[in-house]
Amino acid sequence: MTATHRNRTRGARRDRRGRGMRGLLAPVSVPLSRSRSQQFDDLVLDAVEHLEARWASQLRRVEFAVEDVPPELPAYDSDVLEDGEVPLARLLPAVQNSRGRRSAARIVLYRRPLEVRAMDREDLADLVHDVIVEQVANLLGIDPDDLEQGPEGPNGSAKS
C-alpha cells in the first residue's frame, strides 16, 4: 500500500463514493427548516405584536420569554396560569431593586405544555394568543375582553 493510497482512504471515510458531505434537507427560507422552538417563538412574537399595536405605551417595559418547561415548584402562586396542575405561563411583576431601579415585568410562556394541548399549528397560535392576552390583562389589571378591544374601547372613543 502506498502512502498516497493510505492518506486517501483515511480522508475518504466521510466522502464515500465521491458524494461529499450531505447538506440541508430544506433551504433555510422554507418553514420546514425551522425547529419547533423557533416556530413557537414566532407565534409568541406575532401575538405580542398584535397587542403592542394597541397597547404600546403600557407594554414598553414588559419582557416576554419562552422556556421549554416550567420549573418544578411545590406549589404555584397566583401569578401562574395553569391548566389543571400544569403551568402554561407565569407573570413576574416589576420589582424595585436595592438601587431603586424597577425591573421590567416579565411574562414567561412554557412551550411544551402549550404544544401538548394544541391539536395543530393554528390551534397552538390561538392558545398562545389567549395565554398572552390573559397574562397581559392580569398585569394591566383589566378584563381580557377589554384588552382585545384596545384602550379606546369598542367604539373608538377613549375609555373613562
GROMACS .gro file of N, CA and C in nm:
model
  480
    1MET      N    1   0.084  -0.116   0.000
    1MET     CA    2   0.000   0.000   0.000
    1MET      C    3   0.089   0.124   0.000
    2THR      N    4   0.064   0.216  -0.086
    2THR     CA    5   0.146   0.337  -0.095
    2THR      C    6   0.096   0.442   0.002
    3ALA      N    7   0.180   0.543   0.024
    3ALA     CA    8   0.145   0.650   0.119
    3ALA      C    9   0.025   0.730   0.070
    4THR      N   10   0.017   0.753  -0.063
    4THR     CA   11  -0.097   0.830  -0.115
    4THR      C   12  -0.226   0.752  -0.098
    5HIS      N   13  -0.222   0.623  -0.120
    5HIS     CA   14  -0.342   0.542  -0.107
    5HIS      C   15  -0.389   0.539   0.038
    6ARG      N   16  -0.295   0.529   0.134
    6ARG     CA   17  -0.328   0.530   0.275
    6ARG      C   18  -0.393   0.664   0.316
    7ASN      N   19  -0.336   0.776   0.268
    7ASN     CA   20  -0.393   0.908   0.301
    7ASN      C   21  -0.531   0.925   0.240
    8ARG      N   22  -0.548   0.875   0.117
    8ARG     CA   23  -0.677   0.889   0.050
    8ARG      C   24  -0.783   0.809   0.123
    9THR      N   25  -0.753   0.687   0.165
    9THR     CA   26  -0.853   0.606   0.234
    9THR      C   27  -0.884   0.662   0.371
   10ARG      N   28  -0.787   0.720   0.437
   10ARG     CA   29  -0.811   0.777   0.569
   10ARG      C   30  -0.905   0.899   0.558
   11GLY      N   31  -0.886   0.985   0.459
   11GLY     CA   32  -0.969   1.104   0.442
   11GLY      C   33  -1.100   1.074   0.371
   12ALA      N   34  -1.112   0.957   0.309
   12ALA     CA   35  -1.230   0.926   0.229
   12ALA      C   36  -1.342   0.862   0.309
   13ARG      N   37  -1.324   0.844   0.437
   13ARG     CA   38  -1.427   0.777   0.515
   13ARG      C   39  -1.560   0.851   0.512
   14ARG      N   40  -1.557   0.981   0.516
   14ARG     CA   41  -1.682   1.057   0.515
   14ARG      C   42  -1.730   1.087   0.373
   15ASP      N   43  -1.643   1.087   0.278
   15ASP     CA   44  -1.677   1.124   0.141
   15ASP      C   45  -1.682   0.997   0.055
   16ARG      N   46  -1.762   0.903   0.096
   16ARG     CA   47  -1.772   0.776   0.027
   16ARG      C   48  -1.836   0.790  -0.109
   17ARG      N   49  -1.782   0.728  -0.207
   17ARG     CA   50  -1.833   0.727  -0.345
   17ARG      C   51  -1.839   0.865  -0.408
   18GLY      N   52  -1.759   0.960  -0.357
   18GLY     CA   53  -1.747   1.091  -0.419
   18GLY      C   54  -1.867   1.182  -0.404
   19ARG      N   55  -1.956   1.154  -0.311
   19ARG     CA   56  -2.077   1.236  -0.296
   19ARG      C   57  -2.057   1.358  -0.208
   20GLY      N   58  -1.958   1.361  -0.127
   20GLY     CA   59  -1.935   1.475  -0.039
   20GLY      C   60  -2.027   1.472   0.082
   21MET      N   61  -2.013   1.573   0.164
   21MET     CA   62  -2.096   1.582   0.283
   21MET      C   63  -2.239   1.616   0.243
   22ARG      N   64  -2.332   1.560   0.313
   22ARG     CA   65  -2.472   1.590   0.284
   22ARG      C   66  -2.508   1.727   0.336
   23GLY      N   67  -2.595   1.794   0.264
   23GLY     CA   68  -2.635   1.930   0.302
   23GLY      C   69  -2.766   1.930   0.378
   24LEU      N   70  -2.829   2.044   0.382
   24LEU     CA   71  -2.956   2.060   0.450
   24LEU      C   72  -3.067   1.989   0.373
   25LEU      N   73  -3.167   1.942   0.443
   25LEU     CA   74  -3.280   1.878   0.378
   25LEU      C   75  -3.370   1.978   0.308
   26ALA      N   76  -3.378   2.098   0.362
   26ALA     CA   77  -3.463   2.202   0.304
   26ALA      C   78  -3.387   2.334   0.308
   27PRO      N   79  -3.411   2.421   0.212
   27PRO     CA   80  -3.347   2.553   0.216
   27PRO      C   81  -3.387   2.630   0.342
   28VAL      N   82  -3.302   2.720   0.383
   28VAL     CA   83  -3.326   2.796   0.506
   28VAL      C   84  -3.454   2.880   0.496
   29SER      N   85  -3.490   2.923   0.377
   29SER     CA   86  -3.608   3.008   0.362
   29SER      C   87  -3.740   2.932   0.375
   30VAL      N   88  -3.736   2.799   0.373
   30VAL     CA   89  -3.857   2.717   0.382
   30VAL      C   90  -3.890   2.692   0.530
   31PRO      N   91  -4.018   2.704   0.570
   31PRO     CA   92  -4.054   2.685   0.711
   31PRO      C   93  -4.013   2.549   0.766
   32LEU      N   94  -3.997   2.449   0.682
   32LEU     CA   95  -3.958   2.316   0.727
   32LEU      C   96  -3.822   2.318   0.797
   33SER      N   97  -3.738   2.413   0.761
   33SER     CA   98  -3.604   2.417   0.818
   33SER      C   99  -3.601   2.478   0.958
   34ARG      N  100  -3.712   2.534   1.003
   34ARG     CA  101  -3.716   2.594   1.136
   34ARG      C  102  -3.758   2.490   1.240
   35SER      N  103  -3.694   2.493   1.354
   35SER     CA  104  -3.726   2.398   1.461
   35SER      C  105  -3.861   2.434   1.523
   36ARG      N  106  -3.917   2.341   1.599
   36ARG     CA  107  -4.044   2.369   1.669
   36ARG      C  108  -4.027   2.484   1.767
   37SER      N  109  -3.912   2.492   1.828
   37SER     CA  110  -3.886   2.600   1.922
   37SER      C  111  -3.886   2.735   1.851
   38GLN      N  112  -3.824   2.742   1.734
   38GLN     CA  113  -3.822   2.866   1.657
   38GLN      C  114  -3.962   2.902   1.608
   39GLN      N  115  -4.038   2.803   1.567
   39GLN     CA  116  -4.175   2.828   1.522
   39GLN      C  117  -4.261   2.880   1.638
   40PHE      N  118  -4.241   2.823   1.757
   40PHE     CA  119  -4.316   2.869   1.875
   40PHE      C  120  -4.279   3.014   1.907
   41ASP      N  121  -4.150   3.047   1.900
   41ASP     CA  122  -4.106   3.184   1.924
   41ASP      C  123  -4.175   3.280   1.827
   42ASP      N  124  -4.191   3.239   1.702
   42ASP     CA  125  -4.260   3.322   1.602
   42ASP      C  126  -4.405   3.345   1.641
   43LEU      N  127  -4.471   3.241   1.693
   43LEU     CA  128  -4.611   3.256   1.737
   43LEU      C  129  -4.622   3.356   1.851
   44VAL      N  130  -4.528   3.349   1.944
   44VAL     CA  131  -4.527   3.443   2.057
   44VAL      C  132  -4.506   3.585   2.006
   45LEU      N  133  -4.409   3.602   1.916
   45LEU     CA  134  -4.383   3.736   1.862
   45LEU      C  135  -4.505   3.791   1.789
   46ASP      N  136  -4.574   3.707   1.713
   46ASP     CA  137  -4.694   3.752   1.642
   46ASP      C  138  -4.802   3.799   1.740
   47ALA      N  139  -4.822   3.722   1.846
   47ALA     CA  140  -4.925   3.759   1.945
   47ALA      C  141  -4.887   3.888   2.018
   48VAL      N  142  -4.759   3.904   2.050
   48VAL     CA  143  -4.714   4.025   2.120
   48VAL      C  144  -4.727   4.146   2.028
   49GLU      N  145  -4.689   4.131   1.902
   49GLU     CA  146  -4.700   4.243   1.807
   49GLU      C  147  -4.846   4.286   1.790
   50HIS      N  148  -4.936   4.189   1.792
   50HIS     CA  149  -5.079   4.219   1.781
   50HIS      C  150  -5.124   4.309   1.897
   51LEU      N  151  -5.076   4.278   2.017
   51LEU     CA  152  -5.114   4.358   2.134
   51LEU      C  153  -5.039   4.491   2.138
   52GLU      N  154  -4.913   4.491   2.098
   52GLU     CA  155  -4.834   4.614   2.102
   52GLU      C  156  -4.888   4.720   2.008
   53ALA      N  157  -4.958   4.677   1.903
   53ALA     CA  158  -5.017   4.774   1.812
   53ALA      C  159  -5.119   4.862   1.884
   54ARG      N  160  -5.184   4.807   1.987
   54ARG     CA  161  -5.287   4.881   2.061
   54ARG      C  162  -5.239   4.933   2.196
   55TRP      N  163  -5.146   4.861   2.258
   55TRP     CA  164  -5.106   4.892   2.395
   55TRP      C  165  -4.955   4.921   2.406
   56ALA      N  166  -4.899   4.990   2.311
   56ALA     CA  167  -4.754   5.011   2.304
   56ALA      C  168  -4.698   5.076   2.430
   57SER      N  169  -4.763   5.181   2.479
   57SER     CA  170  -4.707   5.251   2.595
   57SER      C  171  -4.713   5.165   2.722
   58GLN      N  172  -4.818   5.086   2.737
   58GLN     CA  173  -4.830   5.001   2.856
   58GLN      C  174  -4.736   4.880   2.850
   59LEU      N  175  -4.701   4.836   2.732
   59LEU     CA  176  -4.617   4.716   2.718
   59LEU      C  177  -4.470   4.749   2.694
   60ARG      N  178  -4.437   4.877   2.700
   60ARG     CA  179  -4.299   4.918   2.673
   60ARG      C  180  -4.200   4.852   2.770
   61ARG      N  181  -4.236   4.838   2.895
   61ARG     CA  182  -4.145   4.781   2.996
   61ARG      C  183  -4.185   4.639   3.035
   62VAL      N  184  -4.235   4.562   2.940
   62VAL     CA  185  -4.271   4.422   2.965
   62VAL      C  186  -4.185   4.333   2.876
   63GLU      N  187  -4.123   4.235   2.936
   63GLU     CA  188  -4.043   4.138   2.861
   63GLU      C  189  -4.125   4.011   2.845
   64PHE      N  190  -4.112   3.948   2.729
   64PHE     CA  191  -4.177   3.820   2.703
   64PHE      C  192  -4.068   3.717   2.683
   65ALA      N  193  -4.083   3.603   2.749
   65ALA     CA  194  -3.982   3.498   2.740
   65ALA      C  195  -4.050   3.363   2.718
   66VAL      N  196  -3.973   3.270   2.666
   66VAL     CA  197  -4.022   3.134   2.643
   66VAL      C  198  -3.924   3.038   2.709
   67GLU      N  199  -3.978   2.946   2.786
   67GLU     CA  200  -3.898   2.837   2.842
   67GLU      C  201  -3.964   2.707   2.798
   68ASP      N  202  -3.884   2.603   2.785
   68ASP     CA  203  -3.938   2.476   2.738
   68ASP      C  204  -4.040   2.417   2.836
   69VAL      N  205  -4.002   2.408   2.962
   69VAL     CA  206  -4.090   2.350   3.063
   69VAL      C  207  -4.087   2.437   3.188
   70PRO      N  208  -4.194   2.433   3.267
   70PRO     CA  209  -4.195   2.513   3.390
   70PRO      C  210  -4.101   2.452   3.494
   71PRO      N  211  -4.050   2.535   3.584
   71PRO     CA  212  -3.967   2.481   3.692
   71PRO      C  213  -4.053   2.400   3.789
   72GLU      N  214  -3.991   2.303   3.852
   72GLU     CA  215  -4.065   2.223   3.950
   72GLU      C  216  -4.068   2.296   4.082
   73LEU      N  217  -4.187   2.337   4.119
   73LEU     CA  218  -4.208   2.405   4.247
   73LEU      C  219  -4.312   2.327   4.325
   74PRO      N  220  -4.304   2.327   4.459
   74PRO     CA  221  -4.403   2.252   4.537
   74PRO      C  222  -4.544   2.305   4.518
   75ALA      N  223  -4.557   2.436   4.502
   75ALA     CA  224  -4.688   2.498   4.479
   75ALA      C  225  -4.666   2.622   4.394
   76TYR      N  226  -4.766   2.654   4.313
   76TYR     CA  227  -4.756   2.771   4.226
   76TYR      C  228  -4.840   2.884   4.282
   77ASP      N  229  -4.789   3.005   4.269
   77ASP     CA  230  -4.860   3.124   4.317
   77ASP      C  231  -4.970   3.163   4.219
   78SER      N  232  -5.040   3.269   4.254
   78SER     CA  233  -5.149   3.317   4.168
   78SER      C  234  -5.098   3.380   4.039
   79ASP      N  235  -4.966   3.404   4.031
   79ASP     CA  236  -4.911   3.464   3.909
   79ASP      C  237  -4.890   3.362   3.798
   80VAL      N  238  -4.926   3.236   3.823
   80VAL     CA  239  -4.907   3.130   3.726
   80VAL      C  240  -5.042   3.091   3.666
   81LEU      N  241  -5.048   3.089   3.533
   81LEU     CA  242  -5.168   3.044   3.462
   81LEU      C  243  -5.155   2.894   3.443
   82GLU      N  244  -5.249   2.819   3.502
   82GLU     CA  245  -5.241   2.673   3.500
   82GLU      C  246  -5.358   2.611   3.424
   83ASP      N  247  -5.331   2.492   3.373
   83ASP     CA  248  -5.436   2.406   3.318
   83ASP      C  249  -5.431   2.279   3.402
   84GLY      N  250  -5.522   2.267   3.496
   84GLY     CA  251  -5.513   2.157   3.592
   84GLY      C  252  -5.397   2.186   3.685
   85GLU      N  253  -5.301   2.098   3.687
   85GLU     CA  254  -5.182   2.116   3.771
   85GLU      C  255  -5.060   2.160   3.689
   86VAL      N  256  -5.078   2.183   3.560
   86VAL     CA  257  -4.964   2.213   3.472
   86VAL      C  258  -4.960   2.362   3.439
   87PRO      N  259  -4.851   2.430   3.474
   87PRO     CA  260  -4.838   2.572   3.442
   87PRO      C  261  -4.820   2.593   3.292
   88LEU      N  262  -4.890   2.693   3.237
   88LEU     CA  263  -4.877   2.728   3.096
   88LEU      C  264  -4.796   2.857   3.078
   89ALA      N  265  -4.806   2.947   3.176
   89ALA     CA  266  -4.736   3.074   3.170
   89ALA      C  267  -4.723   3.131   3.311
   90ARG      N  268  -4.633   3.226   3.324
   90ARG     CA  269  -4.612   3.288   3.454
   90ARG      C  270  -4.589   3.438   3.435
   91LEU      N  271  -4.648   3.516   3.522
   91LEU     CA  272  -4.631   3.661   3.521
   91LEU      C  273  -4.541   3.699   3.638
   92LEU      N  274  -4.430   3.761   3.607
   92LEU     CA  275  -4.340   3.811   3.711
   92LEU      C  276  -4.348   3.963   3.708
   93PRO      N  277  -4.418   4.022   3.805
   93PRO     CA  278  -4.436   4.168   3.802
   93PRO      C  279  -4.304   4.242   3.822
   94ALA      N  280  -4.304   4.367   3.784
   94ALA     CA  281  -4.185   4.451   3.801
   94ALA      C  282  -4.157   4.468   3.950
   95VAL      N  283  -4.031   4.464   3.985
   95VAL     CA  284  -3.991   4.484   4.124
   95VAL      C  285  -3.882   4.591   4.129
   96GLN      N  286  -3.870   4.652   4.245
   96GLN     CA  287  -3.769   4.755   4.263
   96GLN      C  288  -3.649   4.691   4.331
   97ASN      N  289  -3.529   4.711   4.272
   97ASN     CA  290  -3.409   4.653   4.332
   97ASN      C  291  -3.352   4.745   4.440
   98SER      N  292  -3.239   4.707   4.498
   98SER     CA  293  -3.182   4.781   4.610
   98SER      C  294  -3.134   4.921   4.569
   99ARG      N  295  -3.108   4.943   4.441
   99ARG     CA  296  -3.063   5.073   4.392
   99ARG      C  297  -3.180   5.165   4.355
  100GLY      N  298  -3.301   5.118   4.373
  100GLY     CA  299  -3.418   5.199   4.343
  100GLY      C  300  -3.465   5.189   4.198
  101ARG      N  301  -3.403   5.105   4.119
  101ARG     CA  302  -3.447   5.086   3.981
  101ARG      C  303  -3.552   4.977   3.973
  102ARG      N  304  -3.649   5.001   3.886
  102ARG     CA  305  -3.753   4.900   3.865
  102ARG      C  306  -3.713   4.809   3.750
  103SER      N  307  -3.726   4.681   3.774
  103SER     CA  308  -3.702   4.585   3.665
  103SER      C  309  -3.828   4.579   3.579
  104ALA      N  310  -3.813   4.528   3.459
  104ALA     CA  311  -3.928   4.513   3.371
  104ALA      C  312  -4.013   4.395   3.417
  105ALA      N  313  -4.143   4.409   3.399
  105ALA     CA  314  -4.231   4.295   3.425
  105ALA      C  315  -4.199   4.189   3.320
  106ARG      N  316  -4.222   4.064   3.354
  106ARG     CA  317  -4.184   3.956   3.263
  106ARG      C  318  -4.296   3.853   3.256
  107ILE      N  319  -4.331   3.815   3.134
  107ILE     CA  320  -4.429   3.710   3.111
  107ILE      C  321  -4.355   3.594   3.046
  108VAL      N  322  -4.360   3.480   3.111
  108VAL     CA  323  -4.289   3.361   3.063
  108VAL      C  324  -4.391   3.258   3.017
  109LEU      N  325  -4.378   3.214   2.894
  109LEU     CA  326  -4.463   3.107   2.841
  109LEU      C  327  -4.385   2.977   2.841
  110TYR      N  328  -4.453   2.868   2.873
  110TYR     CA  329  -4.389   2.737   2.876
  110TYR      C  330  -4.430   2.659   2.751
  111ARG      N  331  -4.333   2.639   2.663
  111ARG     CA  332  -4.358   2.586   2.529
  111ARG      C  333  -4.419   2.446   2.528
  112ARG      N  334  -4.358   2.352   2.594
  112ARG     CA  335  -4.403   2.212   2.585
  112ARG      C  336  -4.546   2.193   2.636
  113PRO      N  337  -4.585   2.245   2.752
  113PRO     CA  338  -4.724   2.228   2.796
  113PRO      C  339  -4.825   2.288   2.698
  114LEU      N  340  -4.789   2.400   2.635
  114LEU     CA  341  -4.880   2.461   2.538
  114LEU      C  342  -4.887   2.376   2.411
  115GLU      N  343  -4.774   2.325   2.364
  115GLU     CA  344  -4.773   2.242   2.244
  115GLU      C  345  -4.854   2.114   2.262
  116VAL      N  346  -4.845   2.056   2.380
  116VAL     CA  347  -4.917   1.931   2.407
  116VAL      C  348  -5.069   1.953   2.402
  117ARG      N  349  -5.115   2.070   2.440
  117ARG     CA  350  -5.258   2.097   2.445
  117ARG      C  351  -5.317   2.139   2.310
  118ALA      N  352  -5.232   2.165   2.212
  118ALA     CA  353  -5.281   2.210   2.082
  118ALA      C  354  -5.291   2.093   1.985
  119MET      N  355  -5.396   2.097   1.901
  119MET     CA  356  -5.417   1.992   1.801
  119MET      C  357  -5.329   2.012   1.678
  120ASP      N  358  -5.310   2.138   1.638
  120ASP     CA  359  -5.230   2.169   1.520
  120ASP      C  360  -5.169   2.308   1.539
  121ARG      N  361  -5.098   2.355   1.437
  121ARG     CA  362  -5.030   2.485   1.447
  121ARG      C  363  -5.129   2.600   1.466
  122GLU      N  364  -5.241   2.597   1.399
  122GLU     CA  365  -5.341   2.703   1.413
  122GLU      C  366  -5.399   2.706   1.554
  123ASP      N  367  -5.425   2.589   1.608
  123ASP     CA  368  -5.475   2.578   1.745
  123ASP      C  369  -5.370   2.629   1.844
  124LEU      N  370  -5.244   2.598   1.817
  124LEU     CA  371  -5.136   2.645   1.903
  124LEU      C  372  -5.125   2.797   1.897
  125ALA      N  373  -5.140   2.855   1.779
  125ALA     CA  374  -5.134   3.001   1.765
  125ALA      C  375  -5.247   3.066   1.846
  126ASP      N  376  -5.366   3.009   1.840
  126ASP     CA  377  -5.479   3.062   1.918
  126ASP      C  378  -5.453   3.049   2.068
  127LEU      N  379  -5.400   2.936   2.109
  127LEU     CA  380  -5.373   2.913   2.250
  127LEU      C  381  -5.266   3.009   2.302
  128VAL      N  382  -5.159   3.027   2.226
  128VAL     CA  383  -5.053   3.120   2.265
  128VAL      C  384  -5.110   3.261   2.277
  129HIS      N  385  -5.191   3.301   2.180
  129HIS     CA  386  -5.251   3.435   2.182
  129HIS      C  387  -5.339   3.451   2.307
  130ASP      N  388  -5.423   3.351   2.336
  130ASP     CA  389  -5.512   3.359   2.452
  130ASP      C  390  -5.434   3.367   2.582
  131VAL      N  391  -5.328   3.290   2.593
  131VAL     CA  392  -5.247   3.290   2.716
  131VAL      C  393  -5.179   3.425   2.734
  132ILE      N  394  -5.125   3.480   2.626
  132ILE     CA  395  -5.058   3.611   2.636
  132ILE      C  396  -5.160   3.719   2.671
  133VAL      N  397  -5.276   3.716   2.608
  133VAL     CA  398  -5.381   3.815   2.638
  133VAL      C  399  -5.419   3.807   2.785
  134GLU      N  400  -5.437   3.687   2.835
  134GLU     CA  401  -5.476   3.672   2.976
  134GLU      C  402  -5.368   3.722   3.070
  135GLN      N  403  -5.243   3.693   3.040
  135GLN     CA  404  -5.133   3.738   3.127
  135GLN      C  405  -5.115   3.889   3.122
  136VAL      N  406  -5.125   3.948   3.002
  136VAL     CA  407  -5.112   4.094   2.990
  136VAL      C  408  -5.230   4.162   3.059
  137ALA      N  409  -5.350   4.108   3.044
  137ALA     CA  410  -5.467   4.165   3.111
  137ALA      C  411  -5.449   4.160   3.262
  138ASN      N  412  -5.395   4.050   3.312
  138ASN     CA  413  -5.368   4.036   3.455
  138ASN      C  414  -5.265   4.141   3.499
  139LEU      N  415  -5.163   4.161   3.419
  139LEU     CA  416  -5.059   4.259   3.451
  139LEU      C  417  -5.115   4.400   3.455
  140LEU      N  418  -5.199   4.434   3.358
  140LEU     CA  419  -5.254   4.570   3.349
  140LEU      C  420  -5.377   4.590   3.437
  141GLY      N  421  -5.429   4.480   3.493
  141GLY     CA  422  -5.545   4.490   3.581
  141GLY      C  423  -5.674   4.521   3.508
  142ILE      N  424  -5.687   4.467   3.387
  142ILE     CA  425  -5.810   4.488   3.310
  142ILE      C  426  -5.865   4.354   3.264
  143ASP      N  427  -5.986   4.355   3.214
  143ASP     CA  428  -6.051   4.234   3.164
  143ASP      C  429  -5.987   4.194   3.029
  144PRO      N  430  -5.965   4.065   3.005
  144PRO     CA  431  -5.906   4.022   2.877
  144PRO      C  432  -5.986   4.068   2.755
  145ASP      N  433  -6.120   4.077   2.767
  145ASP     CA  434  -6.201   4.126   2.655
  145ASP      C  435  -6.172   4.272   2.625
  146ASP      N  436  -6.150   4.352   2.729
  146ASP     CA  437  -6.116   4.493   2.710
  146ASP      C  438  -5.978   4.507   2.648
  147LEU      N  439  -5.890   4.416   2.679
  147LEU     CA  440  -5.755   4.420   2.623
  147LEU      C  441  -5.759   4.399   2.471
  148GLU      N  442  -5.844   4.311   2.426
  148GLU     CA  443  -5.858   4.283   2.283
  148GLU      C  444  -5.912   4.404   2.208
  149GLN      N  445  -5.998   4.483   2.273
  149GLN     CA  446  -6.059   4.598   2.206
  149GLN      C  447  -5.965   4.717   2.198
  150GLY      N  448  -5.867   4.723   2.284
  150GLY     CA  449  -5.776   4.835   2.284
  150GLY      C  450  -5.817   4.939   2.385
  151PRO      N  451  -5.730   5.036   2.412
  151PRO     CA  452  -5.758   5.138   2.513
  151PRO      C  453  -5.871   5.232   2.474
  152GLU      N  454  -5.907   5.238   2.345
  152GLU     CA  455  -6.014   5.328   2.302
  152GLU      C  456  -6.151   5.270   2.325
  153GLY      N  457  -6.162   5.138   2.345
  153GLY     CA  458  -6.293   5.075   2.361
  153GLY      C  459  -6.350   5.033   2.227
  154PRO      N  460  -6.470   4.974   2.226
  154PRO     CA  461  -6.527   4.919   2.103
  154PRO      C  462  -6.568   5.023   2.000
  155ASN      N  463  -6.600   5.145   2.044
  155ASN     CA  464  -6.646   5.247   1.950
  155ASN      C  465  -6.535   5.340   1.904
  156GLY      N  466  -6.411   5.316   1.949
  156GLY     CA  467  -6.300   5.401   1.909
  156GLY      C  468  -6.285   5.525   1.994
  157SER      N  469  -6.374   5.544   2.093
  157SER     CA  470  -6.362   5.660   2.181
  157SER      C  471  -6.281   5.619   2.304
  158ALA      N  472  -6.218   5.716   2.365
  158ALA     CA  473  -6.134   5.687   2.481
  158ALA      C  474  -6.222   5.642   2.597
  159LYS      N  475  -6.172   5.540   2.669
  159LYS     CA  476  -6.245   5.491   2.787
  159LYS      C  477  -6.223   5.584   2.904
  160SER      N  478  -6.323   5.593   2.991
  160SER     CA  479  -6.308   5.677   3.110
  160SER      C  480  -6.276   5.592   3.230
   0.00000   0.00000   0.00000
